Short mmCIF file of C-alpha atoms in Angstrom, two decimals:
data_model
loop_
_atom_site.label_atom_id
_atom_site.label_comp_id
_atom_site.label_asym_id
_atom_site.label_seq_id
_atom_site.Cartn_x
_atom_site.Cartn_y
_atom_site.Cartn_z
CA MET E 19 -10.60 0.26 6.33
CA GLU E 20 -9.28 0.07 2.83
CA LYS E 21 -7.77 -3.15 1.50
CA ILE E 22 -4.97 -3.27 -1.01
CA THR E 23 -4.08 -6.59 -2.62
CA LEU E 24 -0.35 -6.86 -2.98
CA ALA E 25 0.92 -7.85 -6.40
CA TYR E 26 4.01 -9.21 -4.65
CA PRO E 27 3.19 -10.66 -1.21
CA ILE E 28 5.73 -10.34 1.58
CA GLU E 29 6.54 -12.39 4.65
CA ASP E 30 6.46 -10.81 8.10
CA GLU E 31 7.14 -12.67 11.33
CA GLY E 32 6.59 -16.01 9.58
CA LYS E 33 3.26 -14.99 8.04
CA GLN E 34 2.60 -14.35 4.39
CA ILE E 35 1.01 -10.95 3.84
CA SER E 36 -0.95 -10.64 0.59
CA THR E 37 -3.15 -7.69 1.50
CA LEU E 38 -2.71 -4.47 3.41
CA GLU E 39 -5.60 -3.17 5.46
CA LEU E 40 -5.22 0.55 5.92
CA ARG E 41 -7.25 2.59 8.34
CA ARG E 42 -7.74 6.30 7.91
CA ALA E 43 -5.03 8.53 9.36
CA ARG E 44 -5.46 10.34 12.66
CA VAL E 45 -3.66 13.46 13.83
CA ALA E 46 -1.57 11.28 16.16
CA ASP E 47 -0.36 9.29 13.12
CA LEU E 48 0.68 12.49 11.40
CA GLU E 49 2.59 13.58 14.52
CA VAL E 50 4.56 10.33 14.50
CA MET E 51 5.24 10.74 10.78
CA GLU E 52 6.48 14.32 11.21
CA ARG E 53 9.20 13.18 13.62
CA GLU E 54 10.95 11.50 10.69
CA SER E 55 13.27 13.28 8.29
CA GLY E 56 12.94 12.62 4.59
CA ASN E 57 9.86 11.85 2.53
CA MET E 58 10.58 8.12 2.18
CA ALA E 59 11.02 7.63 5.94
CA LYS E 60 7.80 9.57 6.58
CA SER E 61 5.89 7.39 4.11
CA ILE E 62 7.25 4.17 5.61
CA VAL E 63 6.32 5.23 9.15
CA LEU E 64 2.85 6.38 8.15
CA LEU E 65 2.12 3.14 6.27
CA SER E 66 3.32 1.22 9.29
CA GLN E 67 1.03 3.21 11.57
CA LEU E 68 -2.02 2.75 9.33
CA SER E 69 -1.48 -0.94 8.52
CA GLY E 70 -0.28 -2.18 11.89
CA LEU E 71 2.75 -3.78 10.23
CA SER E 72 6.29 -3.06 11.35
CA THR E 73 8.45 -0.59 9.45
CA ASP E 74 10.66 -3.57 8.51
CA ALA E 75 7.67 -5.24 6.85
CA ILE E 76 6.81 -2.04 4.95
CA ARG E 77 10.40 -1.88 3.72
CA GLN E 78 9.95 -5.36 2.17
CA LEU E 79 7.12 -4.17 -0.09
CA ASP E 80 7.71 -4.19 -3.81
CA ALA E 81 8.02 -0.64 -5.12
CA ALA E 82 4.77 -0.96 -7.10
CA ASP E 83 2.86 -2.12 -4.01
CA PHE E 84 4.43 0.66 -1.92
CA ASP E 85 3.34 3.18 -4.55
CA ALA E 86 -0.25 1.84 -4.59
CA ALA E 87 -0.45 1.97 -0.79
CA SER E 88 1.02 5.48 -0.73
CA GLU E 89 -1.56 6.66 -3.26
CA GLN E 90 -4.35 5.25 -1.09
CA VAL E 91 -2.97 7.08 1.95
CA ALA E 92 -2.69 10.31 -0.04
CA GLY E 93 -6.39 9.96 -0.81
CA PHE E 94 -7.09 9.86 2.94
CA LEU E 95 -5.30 13.18 3.37
CA ALA E 96 -6.91 15.00 0.45
#
């Protein structure tokens, strides 16, 4: 698990989220991601899969935090 501290915490289901814990991607996660059209939708779904947060919560992320999380995920796939 990789932890990312959010520069701009979000609230999800009444809880404040200040860190994302991302697990490494599995083939099943990539299959779910591939069902989406568009790069942004794919990124949102994959981050949701790896963090356990809803896609609505991922959509609340500040753009800088989303970018940092996306870079971490890209490192998993390299």
